[in-house]
GROMACS .gro file of N, CA and C in nm:
model
  459
    1TYR      N    1  -0.932  -0.053   3.901
    1TYR     CA    2  -0.968  -0.161   3.816
    1TYR      C    3  -1.027  -0.126   3.729
    2ASN      N    4  -1.213  -0.140   3.693
    2ASN     CA    5  -1.282  -0.093   3.585
    2ASN      C    6  -1.262   0.084   3.557
    3ASN      N    7  -1.270   0.151   3.649
    3ASN     CA    8  -1.216   0.293   3.592
    3ASN      C    9  -1.079   0.276   3.513
    4MET      N   10  -1.013   0.244   3.515
    4MET     CA   11  -0.895   0.225   3.454
    4MET      C   12  -0.957   0.180   3.299
    5LEU      N   13  -1.036   0.084   3.286
    5LEU     CA   14  -1.073   0.044   3.120
    5LEU      C   15  -1.100   0.148   3.087
    6ASN      N   16  -1.237   0.203   3.164
    6ASN     CA   17  -1.282   0.250   3.061
    6ASN      C   18  -1.200   0.398   3.064
    7ASN      N   19  -1.116   0.492   3.159
    7ASN     CA   20  -1.061   0.589   3.078
    7ASN      C   21  -0.951   0.521   2.962
    8THR      N   22  -0.917   0.396   2.965
    8THR     CA   23  -0.863   0.339   2.855
    8THR      C   24  -0.911   0.369   2.729
    9ASN      N   25  -1.019   0.337   2.759
    9ASN     CA   26  -1.146   0.354   2.665
    9ASN      C   27  -1.167   0.491   2.536
   10LYS      N   28  -1.210   0.580   2.662
   10LYS     CA   29  -1.229   0.669   2.611
   10LYS      C   30  -1.104   0.774   2.553
   11THR      N   31  -0.994   0.759   2.558
   11THR     CA   32  -0.898   0.785   2.528
   11THR      C   33  -0.884   0.752   2.381
   12GLY      N   34  -0.848   0.604   2.405
   12GLY     CA   35  -0.812   0.578   2.289
   12GLY      C   36  -0.658   0.583   2.199
   13ASP      N   37  -0.579   0.615   2.292
   13ASP     CA   38  -0.471   0.658   2.254
   13ASP      C   39  -0.353   0.511   2.281
   14ALA      N   40  -0.361   0.475   2.404
   14ALA     CA   41  -0.330   0.401   2.475
   14ALA      C   42  -0.248   0.254   2.361
   15ASN      N   43  -0.178   0.218   2.362
   15ASN     CA   44  -0.098   0.113   2.352
   15ASN      C   45  -0.135  -0.001   2.404
   16ASP      N   46  -0.160  -0.103   2.323
   16ASP     CA   47  -0.209  -0.241   2.355
   16ASP      C   48  -0.078  -0.262   2.471
   17SER      N   49  -0.002  -0.271   2.444
   17SER     CA   50   0.095  -0.343   2.554
   17SER      C   51   0.143  -0.234   2.698
   18ASN      N   52   0.109  -0.066   2.618
   18ASN     CA   53   0.130  -0.008   2.776
   18ASN      C   54  -0.010  -0.067   2.875
   19MET      N   55  -0.089  -0.087   2.789
   19MET     CA   56  -0.248  -0.128   2.915
   19MET      C   57  -0.257  -0.221   2.935
   20PHE      N   58  -0.159  -0.335   2.893
   20PHE     CA   59  -0.158  -0.429   2.949
   20PHE      C   60  -0.090  -0.452   3.080
   21LEU      N   61   0.026  -0.352   3.047
   21LEU     CA   62   0.140  -0.384   3.163
   21LEU      C   63   0.070  -0.279   3.250
   22THR      N   64  -0.023  -0.188   3.265
   22THR     CA   65  -0.025  -0.063   3.345
   22THR      C   66  -0.183  -0.205   3.442
   23LEU      N   67  -0.230  -0.237   3.321
   23LEU     CA   68  -0.352  -0.358   3.404
   23LEU      C   69  -0.266  -0.446   3.497
   24MET      N   70  -0.137  -0.499   3.439
   24MET     CA   71  -0.099  -0.608   3.544
   24MET      C   72  -0.078  -0.546   3.694
   25LEU      N   73  -0.032  -0.404   3.624
   25LEU     CA   74   0.062  -0.322   3.783
   25LEU      C   75  -0.044  -0.260   3.849
   26GLN      N   76  -0.177  -0.277   3.833
   26GLN     CA   77  -0.314  -0.218   3.886
   26GLN      C   78  -0.346  -0.374   3.996
   27GLN      N   79  -0.357  -0.486   3.897
   27GLN     CA   80  -0.388  -0.620   3.982
   27GLN      C   81  -0.264  -0.606   4.092
   28LEU      N   82  -0.160  -0.621   4.059
   28LEU     CA   83  -0.031  -0.616   4.196
   28LEU      C   84  -0.044  -0.559   4.279
   29GLN      N   85  -0.100  -0.430   4.233
   29GLN     CA   86  -0.102  -0.333   4.330
   29GLN      C   87  -0.258  -0.346   4.442
   30ASN      N   88  -0.354  -0.387   4.365
   30ASN     CA   89  -0.456  -0.411   4.447
   30ASN      C   90  -0.535  -0.566   4.474
   31GLN      N   91  -0.451  -0.642   4.505
   31GLN     CA   92  -0.434  -0.789   4.550
   31GLN      C   93  -0.453  -0.800   4.675
   32ASP      N   94  -0.560  -0.946   4.725
   32ASP     CA   95  -0.558  -0.918   4.848
   32ASP      C   96  -0.444  -0.966   4.930
   33PRO      N   97  -0.381  -0.909   5.005
   33PRO     CA   98  -0.267  -0.946   5.074
   33PRO      C   99  -0.261  -1.057   5.161
   34THR      N  100  -0.416  -1.121   5.175
   34THR     CA  101  -0.375  -1.239   5.202
   34THR      C  102  -0.443  -1.370   5.149
   35GLN      N  103  -0.432  -1.332   5.011
   35GLN     CA  104  -0.436  -1.406   4.914
   35GLN      C  105  -0.342  -1.360   4.823
   36PRO      N  106  -0.234  -1.376   4.809
   36PRO     CA  107  -0.133  -1.294   4.639
   36PRO      C  108  -0.167  -1.406   4.522
   37THR      N  109  -0.195  -1.316   4.431
   37THR     CA  110  -0.169  -1.401   4.347
   37THR      C  111  -0.033  -1.511   4.322
   38ASP      N  112  -0.080  -1.622   4.207
   38ASP     CA  113   0.020  -1.771   4.233
   38ASP      C  114   0.173  -1.669   4.117
   39ASN      N  115   0.253  -1.727   4.206
   39ASN     CA  116   0.405  -1.684   4.051
   39ASN      C  117   0.348  -1.744   3.921
   40THR      N  118   0.320  -1.884   3.934
   40THR     CA  119   0.263  -1.903   3.792
   40THR      C  120   0.169  -1.885   3.698
   41GLU      N  121   0.078  -1.727   3.792
   41GLU     CA  122  -0.047  -1.712   3.746
   41GLU      C  123   0.037  -1.529   3.666
   42TRP      N  124   0.166  -1.477   3.723
   42TRP     CA  125   0.264  -1.379   3.649
   42TRP      C  126   0.306  -1.422   3.570
   43LEU      N  127   0.390  -1.527   3.542
   43LEU     CA  128   0.472  -1.591   3.450
   43LEU      C  129   0.374  -1.610   3.335
   44ALA      N  130   0.262  -1.672   3.387
   44ALA     CA  131   0.192  -1.676   3.243
   44ALA      C  132   0.134  -1.555   3.176
   45GLN      N  133   0.120  -1.461   3.304
   45GLN     CA  134   0.097  -1.282   3.184
   45GLN      C  135   0.187  -1.239   3.155
   46LEU      N  136   0.363  -1.279   3.203
   46LEU     CA  137   0.425  -1.250   3.125
   46LEU      C  138   0.466  -1.316   2.998
   47ALA      N  139   0.402  -1.426   2.994
   47ALA     CA  140   0.474  -1.501   2.892
   47ALA      C  141   0.347  -1.480   2.758
   48GLN      N  142   0.225  -1.436   2.811
   48GLN     CA  143   0.175  -1.352   2.737
   48GLN      C  144   0.184  -1.232   2.689
   49TYR      N  145   0.229  -1.152   2.777
   49TYR     CA  146   0.311  -1.044   2.732
   49TYR      C  147   0.417  -0.994   2.634
   50SER      N  148   0.476  -1.082   2.654
   50SER     CA  149   0.572  -1.123   2.533
   50SER      C  150   0.501  -1.188   2.407
   51SER      N  151   0.453  -1.276   2.379
   51SER     CA  152   0.393  -1.297   2.295
   51SER      C  153   0.315  -1.224   2.219
   52LEU      N  154   0.274  -1.118   2.260
   52LEU     CA  155   0.195  -1.007   2.220
   52LEU      C  156   0.326  -0.897   2.152
   53GLU      N  157   0.416  -0.882   2.252
   53GLU     CA  158   0.505  -0.760   2.163
   53GLU      C  159   0.602  -0.836   2.058
   54GLN      N  160   0.560  -0.984   2.024
   54GLN     CA  161   0.645  -1.077   1.943
   54GLN      C  162   0.563  -1.028   1.840
   55MET      N  163   0.423  -1.068   1.811
   55MET     CA  164   0.337  -1.091   1.703
   55MET      C  165   0.300  -0.967   1.668
   56ALA      N  166   0.303  -0.836   1.747
   56ALA     CA  167   0.330  -0.676   1.717
   56ALA      C  168   0.458  -0.643   1.609
   57GLN      N  169   0.566  -0.740   1.645
   57GLN     CA  170   0.695  -0.693   1.568
   57GLN      C  171   0.708  -0.776   1.420
   58MET      N  172   0.659  -0.904   1.431
   58MET     CA  173   0.601  -0.981   1.302
   58MET      C  174   0.510  -0.892   1.211
   59ASN      N  175   0.405  -0.854   1.296
   59ASN     CA  176   0.301  -0.808   1.214
   59ASN      C  177   0.383  -0.700   1.140
   60LYS      N  178   0.429  -0.550   1.204
   60LYS     CA  179   0.454  -0.433   1.110
   60LYS      C  180   0.617  -0.533   1.013
   61GLY      N  181   0.671  -0.614   1.042
   61GLY     CA  182   0.773  -0.693   0.966
   61GLY      C  183   0.707  -0.721   0.831
   62LEU      N  184   0.577  -0.802   0.846
   62LEU     CA  185   0.539  -0.854   0.724
   62LEU      C  186   0.452  -0.752   0.660
   63GLU      N  187   0.414  -0.591   0.750
   63GLU     CA  188   0.362  -0.476   0.659
   63GLU      C  189   0.453  -0.416   0.588
   64ASP      N  190   0.584  -0.447   0.662
   64ASP     CA  191   0.684  -0.387   0.581
   64ASP      C  192   0.721  -0.422   0.435
   65CYS      N  193   0.738  -0.569   0.458
   65CYS     CA  194   0.760  -0.610   0.368
   65CYS      C  195   0.650  -0.673   0.229
   66MET      N  196   0.505  -0.631   0.335
   66MET     CA  197   0.442  -0.656   0.150
   66MET      C  198   0.423  -0.505   0.057
   67ASN      N  199   0.473  -0.389   0.190
   67ASN     CA  200   0.497  -0.260   0.147
   67ASN      C  201   0.589  -0.258   0.053
   68TYR      N  202   0.691  -0.289   0.023
   68TYR     CA  203   0.825  -0.365  -0.043
   68TYR      C  204   0.756  -0.391  -0.184
   69ILE      N  205   0.681  -0.555  -0.142
   69ILE     CA  206   0.647  -0.612  -0.284
   69ILE      C  207   0.553  -0.553  -0.374
   70SER      N  208   0.471  -0.465  -0.317
   70SER     CA  209   0.411  -0.371  -0.371
   70SER      C  210   0.474  -0.296  -0.448
   71ALA      N  211   0.603  -0.201  -0.409
   71ALA     CA  212   0.618  -0.074  -0.491
   71ALA      C  213   0.723  -0.222  -0.574
   72PHE      N  214   0.789  -0.349  -0.552
   72PHE     CA  215   0.853  -0.386  -0.634
   72PHE      C  216   0.778  -0.432  -0.807
   73TYR      N  217   0.655  -0.456  -0.741
   73TYR     CA  218   0.568  -0.503  -0.854
   73TYR      C  219   0.530  -0.371  -0.935
   74ASN      N  220   0.510  -0.223  -0.932
   74ASN     CA  221   0.436  -0.159  -0.956
   74ASN      C  222   0.568  -0.158  -1.030
   75ASP      N  223   0.695  -0.113  -0.983
   75ASP     CA  224   0.809  -0.062  -1.035
   75ASP      C  225   0.769  -0.185  -1.189
   76SER      N  226   0.799  -0.315  -1.175
   76SER     CA  227   0.809  -0.443  -1.272
   76SER      C  228   0.711  -0.389  -1.394
   77ALA      N  229   0.567  -0.383  -1.310
   77ALA     CA  230   0.479  -0.348  -1.463
   77ALA      C  231   0.503  -0.206  -1.520
   78ILE      N  232   0.569  -0.144  -1.445
   78ILE     CA  233   0.599   0.006  -1.531
   78ILE      C  234   0.701  -0.020  -1.679
   79ASN      N  235   0.828  -0.102  -1.601
   79ASN     CA  236   0.914  -0.137  -1.670
   79ASN      C  237   0.907  -0.230  -1.757
   80SER      N  238   0.823  -0.299  -1.773
   80SER     CA  239   0.734  -0.418  -1.845
   80SER      C  240   0.718  -0.374  -2.015
   81GLU      N  241   0.604  -0.237  -1.883
   81GLU     CA  242   0.542  -0.229  -2.021
   81GLU      C  243   0.682  -0.115  -2.120
   82ILE      N  244   0.697   0.015  -2.065
   82ILE     CA  245   0.840   0.033  -2.108
   82ILE      C  246   0.943  -0.054  -2.241
   83THR      N  247   0.967  -0.170  -2.121
   83THR     CA  248   1.032  -0.292  -2.256
   83THR      C  249   0.975  -0.333  -2.347
   84GLN      N  250   0.775  -0.337  -2.361
   84GLN     CA  251   0.724  -0.392  -2.479
   84GLN      C  252   0.689  -0.307  -2.512
   85THR      N  253   0.682  -0.111  -2.534
   85THR     CA  254   0.675  -0.034  -2.597
   85THR      C  255   0.778  -0.045  -2.705
   86LEU      N  256   0.886   0.001  -2.661
   86LEU     CA  257   1.009   0.012  -2.709
   86LEU      C  258   1.118  -0.117  -2.789
   87SER      N  259   1.024  -0.195  -2.755
   87SER     CA  260   1.021  -0.371  -2.843
   87SER      C  261   0.970  -0.335  -3.007
   88MET      N  262   0.863  -0.261  -2.980
   88MET     CA  263   0.770  -0.261  -3.124
   88MET      C  264   0.845  -0.144  -3.218
   89ILE      N  265   0.932  -0.090  -3.185
   89ILE     CA  266   0.991  -0.019  -3.284
   89ILE      C  267   1.081  -0.044  -3.405
   90GLY      N  268   1.029  -0.069  -3.510
   90GLY     CA  269   1.091  -0.129  -3.609
   90GLY      C  270   1.004  -0.250  -3.710
   91LYS      N  271   0.911  -0.325  -3.568
   91LYS     CA  272   0.766  -0.368  -3.622
   91LYS      C  273   0.657  -0.283  -3.711
   92GLU      N  274   0.602  -0.414  -3.807
   92GLU     CA  275   0.460  -0.399  -3.822
   92GLU      C  276   0.388  -0.429  -3.776
   93VAL      N  277   0.237  -0.310  -3.772
   93VAL     CA  278   0.185  -0.320  -3.655
   93VAL      C  279   0.039  -0.293  -3.705
   94THR      N  280  -0.077  -0.420  -3.645
   94THR     CA  281  -0.188  -0.379  -3.722
   94THR      C  282  -0.235  -0.280  -3.563
   95ILE      N  283  -0.329  -0.198  -3.610
   95ILE     CA  284  -0.401  -0.119  -3.482
   95ILE      C  285  -0.540  -0.107  -3.474
   96LYS      N  286  -0.639  -0.081  -3.390
   96LYS     CA  287  -0.755  -0.086  -3.400
   96LYS      C  288  -0.763   0.089  -3.400
   97ASP      N  289  -0.872   0.137  -3.508
   97ASP     CA  290  -0.886   0.279  -3.554
   97ASP      C  291  -0.950   0.303  -3.429
   98PRO      N  292  -0.875   0.433  -3.307
   98PRO     CA  293  -0.963   0.456  -3.195
   98PRO      C  294  -1.062   0.532  -3.224
   99GLU      N  295  -1.032   0.616  -3.358
   99GLU     CA  296  -1.167   0.697  -3.369
   99GLU      C  297  -1.263   0.641  -3.445
  100ASP      N  298  -1.262   0.470  -3.478
  100ASP     CA  299  -1.362   0.461  -3.560
  100ASP      C  300  -1.462   0.403  -3.425
  101LYS      N  301  -1.577   0.385  -3.412
  101LYS     CA  302  -1.681   0.359  -3.312
  101LYS      C  303  -1.741   0.233  -3.330
  102GLU      N  304  -1.749   0.160  -3.482
  102GLU     CA  305  -1.809   0.034  -3.512
  102GLU      C  306  -1.663  -0.054  -3.430
  103GLY      N  307  -1.567  -0.011  -3.461
  103GLY     CA  308  -1.444  -0.116  -3.447
  103GLY      C  309  -1.390  -0.203  -3.572
  104LYS      N  310  -1.448  -0.147  -3.667
  104LYS     CA  311  -1.433  -0.265  -3.792
  104LYS      C  312  -1.266  -0.196  -3.861
  105LYS      N  313  -1.268  -0.064  -3.848
  105LYS     CA  314  -1.105   0.012  -3.922
  105LYS      C  315  -0.967  -0.019  -3.849
  106THR      N  316  -0.908  -0.072  -3.933
  106THR     CA  317  -0.750  -0.083  -3.855
  106THR      C  318  -0.676  -0.028  -3.969
  107ILE      N  319  -0.591   0.031  -3.883
  107ILE     CA  320  -0.441   0.081  -3.945
  107ILE      C  321  -0.290  -0.006  -3.909
  108THR      N  322  -0.268   0.001  -4.042
  108THR     CA  323  -0.168  -0.131  -4.025
  108THR      C  324  -0.021   0.010  -4.098
  109GLY      N  325   0.082  -0.040  -4.014
  109GLY     CA  326   0.230   0.037  -4.042
  109GLY      C  327   0.325   0.035  -4.004
  110LYS      N  328   0.447   0.047  -4.009
  110LYS     CA  329   0.569   0.015  -3.933
  110LYS      C  330   0.572   0.127  -3.783
  111VAL      N  331   0.632   0.100  -3.694
  111VAL     CA  332   0.638   0.134  -3.605
  111VAL      C  333   0.754   0.222  -3.584
  112THR      N  334   0.779   0.360  -3.594
  112THR     CA  335   0.902   0.431  -3.611
  112THR      C  336   0.906   0.516  -3.488
  113GLU      N  337   0.878   0.511  -3.381
  113GLU     CA  338   0.921   0.565  -3.273
  113GLU      C  339   0.843   0.518  -3.182
  114ALA      N  340   0.849   0.588  -3.024
  114ALA     CA  341   0.780   0.501  -2.933
  114ALA      C  342   0.796   0.623  -2.800
  115SER      N  343   0.673   0.618  -2.751
  115SER     CA  344   0.658   0.733  -2.631
  115SER      C  345   0.613   0.714  -2.494
  116PHE      N  346   0.643   0.780  -2.387
  116PHE     CA  347   0.575   0.723  -2.249
  116PHE      C  348   0.459   0.864  -2.211
  117GLU      N  349   0.323   0.859  -2.237
  117GLU     CA  350   0.259   0.964  -2.222
  117GLU      C  351   0.179   0.912  -2.046
  118ASP      N  352   0.108   1.004  -1.999
  118ASP     CA  353   0.038   0.976  -1.858
  118ASP      C  354   0.055   0.819  -1.824
  119GLY      N  355   0.162   0.734  -1.839
  119GLY     CA  356   0.206   0.639  -1.830
  119GLY      C  357   0.181   0.518  -1.887
  120THR      N  358   0.122   0.553  -2.002
  120THR     CA  359   0.117   0.447  -2.131
  120THR      C  360   0.231   0.510  -2.244
  121GLY      N  361   0.233   0.372  -2.283
  121GLY     CA  362   0.314   0.352  -2.389
  121GLY      C  363   0.208   0.382  -2.518
  122LYS      N  364   0.319   0.479  -2.629
  122LYS     CA  365   0.225   0.482  -2.745
  122LYS      C  366   0.382   0.465  -2.854
  123VAL      N  367   0.331   0.457  -2.939
  123VAL     CA  368   0.364   0.400  -3.078
  123VAL      C  369   0.334   0.510  -3.181
  124LYS      N  370   0.459   0.516  -3.273
  124LYS     CA  371   0.424   0.610  -3.395
  124LYS      C  372   0.398   0.532  -3.537
  125VAL      N  373   0.263   0.491  -3.554
  125VAL     CA  374   0.283   0.463  -3.682
  125VAL      C  375   0.176   0.560  -3.776
  126ASN      N  376   0.240   0.579  -3.916
  126ASN     CA  377   0.241   0.657  -4.054
  126ASN      C  378   0.221   0.787  -3.982
  127GLY      N  379   0.335   0.810  -3.882
  127GLY     CA  380   0.293   0.967  -3.811
  127GLY      C  381   0.214   1.056  -3.711
  128GLU      N  382   0.106   0.909  -3.673
  128GLU     CA  383   0.021   0.933  -3.589
  128GLU      C  384   0.079   0.849  -3.461
  129TYR      N  385   0.022   0.866  -3.357
  129TYR     CA  386   0.061   0.787  -3.241
  129TYR      C  387  -0.061   0.750  -3.206
  130TYR      N  388  -0.063   0.625  -3.108
  130TYR     CA  389  -0.144   0.501  -3.108
  130TYR      C  390  -0.097   0.435  -2.970
  131SER      N  391  -0.184   0.460  -2.854
  131SER     CA  392  -0.193   0.364  -2.707
  131SER      C  393  -0.148   0.232  -2.797
  132ILE      N  394  -0.034   0.146  -2.732
  132ILE     CA  395  -0.008  -0.004  -2.711
  132ILE      C  396  -0.123  -0.080  -2.730
  133GLY      N  397  -0.263  -0.044  -2.645
  133GLY     CA  398  -0.378  -0.135  -2.612
  133GLY      C  399  -0.436  -0.096  -2.684
  134ASN      N  400  -0.413  -0.038  -2.799
  134ASN     CA  401  -0.523  -0.058  -2.955
  134ASN      C  402  -0.394  -0.191  -3.036
  135ILE      N  403  -0.331  -0.176  -2.997
  135ILE     CA  404  -0.234  -0.304  -3.141
  135ILE      C  405  -0.292  -0.430  -3.096
  136ILE      N  406  -0.318  -0.453  -3.226
  136ILE     CA  407  -0.422  -0.607  -3.269
  136ILE      C  408  -0.310  -0.727  -3.266
  137SER      N  409  -0.190  -0.635  -3.383
  137SER     CA  410  -0.097  -0.781  -3.405
  137SER      C  411   0.032  -0.668  -3.427
  138VAL      N  412   0.128  -0.788  -3.449
  138VAL     CA  413   0.235  -0.733  -3.447
  138VAL      C  414   0.378  -0.846  -3.552
  139LYS      N  415   0.410  -0.770  -3.648
  139LYS     CA  416   0.499  -0.877  -3.708
  139LYS      C  417   0.623  -0.809  -3.703
  140GLU      N  418   0.730  -0.892  -3.802
  140GLU     CA  419   0.882  -0.824  -3.776
  140GLU      C  420   0.922  -0.747  -3.890
  141GLY      N  421   0.903  -0.661  -3.907
  141GLY     CA  422   0.887  -0.528  -3.987
  141GLY      C  423   1.041  -0.603  -4.069
  142GLU      N  424   1.004  -0.562  -4.219
  142GLU     CA  425   1.114  -0.575  -4.320
  142GLU      C  426   1.231  -0.535  -4.317
  143THR      N  427   1.284  -0.634  -4.341
  143THR     CA  428   1.445  -0.651  -4.351
  143THR      C  429   1.516  -0.675  -4.456
  144ALA      N  430   1.656  -0.674  -4.466
  144ALA     CA  431   1.727  -0.686  -4.574
  144ALA      C  432   1.788  -0.811  -4.591
  145ALA      N  433   1.790  -0.874  -4.728
  145ALA     CA  434   1.813  -0.933  -4.687
  145ALA      C  435   1.897  -0.991  -4.615
  146PRO      N  436   1.972  -1.162  -4.573
  146PRO     CA  437   2.082  -1.145  -4.496
  146PRO      C  438   2.225  -1.164  -4.637
  147ALA      N  439   2.337  -1.102  -4.573
  147ALA     CA  440   2.404  -1.103  -4.659
  147ALA      C  441   2.500  -1.241  -4.712
  148THR      N  442   2.586  -1.279  -4.796
  148THR     CA  443   2.590  -1.380  -4.833
  148THR      C  444   2.758  -1.341  -4.809
  149ILE      N  445   2.848  -1.442  -4.767
  149ILE     CA  446   2.980  -1.453  -4.705
  149ILE      C  447   3.015  -1.582  -4.843
  150THR      N  448   3.072  -1.584  -4.966
  150THR     CA  449   3.186  -1.634  -5.001
  150THR      C  450   3.303  -1.654  -5.013
  151ALA      N  451   3.394  -1.767  -5.001
  151ALA     CA  452   3.505  -1.757  -5.008
  151ALA      C  453   3.564  -1.853  -5.121
  152SER      N  454   3.689  -1.786  -5.153
  152SER     CA  455   3.744  -1.911  -5.222
  152SER      C  456   3.904  -1.974  -5.177
  153ILE      N  457   3.917  -2.078  -5.196
  153ILE     CA  458   4.029  -2.163  -5.138
  153ILE      C  459   4.123  -2.188  -5.244
   0.00000   0.00000   0.00000
């Protein structure tokens, strides 16, 4: 029994459930014939084994679920940034000048184009591209006055 435990620990490749069954079989083979193990003990050990298997399956299921949620979250974040960047087209924005080390200069203009570079949304203002992370404020772009419809009866 102890030799088997030592061998299992040395290899480290044994699966927990296989080790459990192997230990149980060793216990059965090496029991004292004059005092056999009680049936309720065997049933209790089998119940523990069954619980172990169910927990392992549940753990795998939860792991798969977390991977799916993580992938969904990443996709949602990317889609959100794309939508946010595209929604800037036609708007008037104020941007921190990325070349100003003091952070006091700003650039104001209408967004004429949107693009994505290195996973980051960029907007084109006054002929130059700026990261959307530098945008300070957004206003609706100037639009023509709404048309008026007059009807004569």
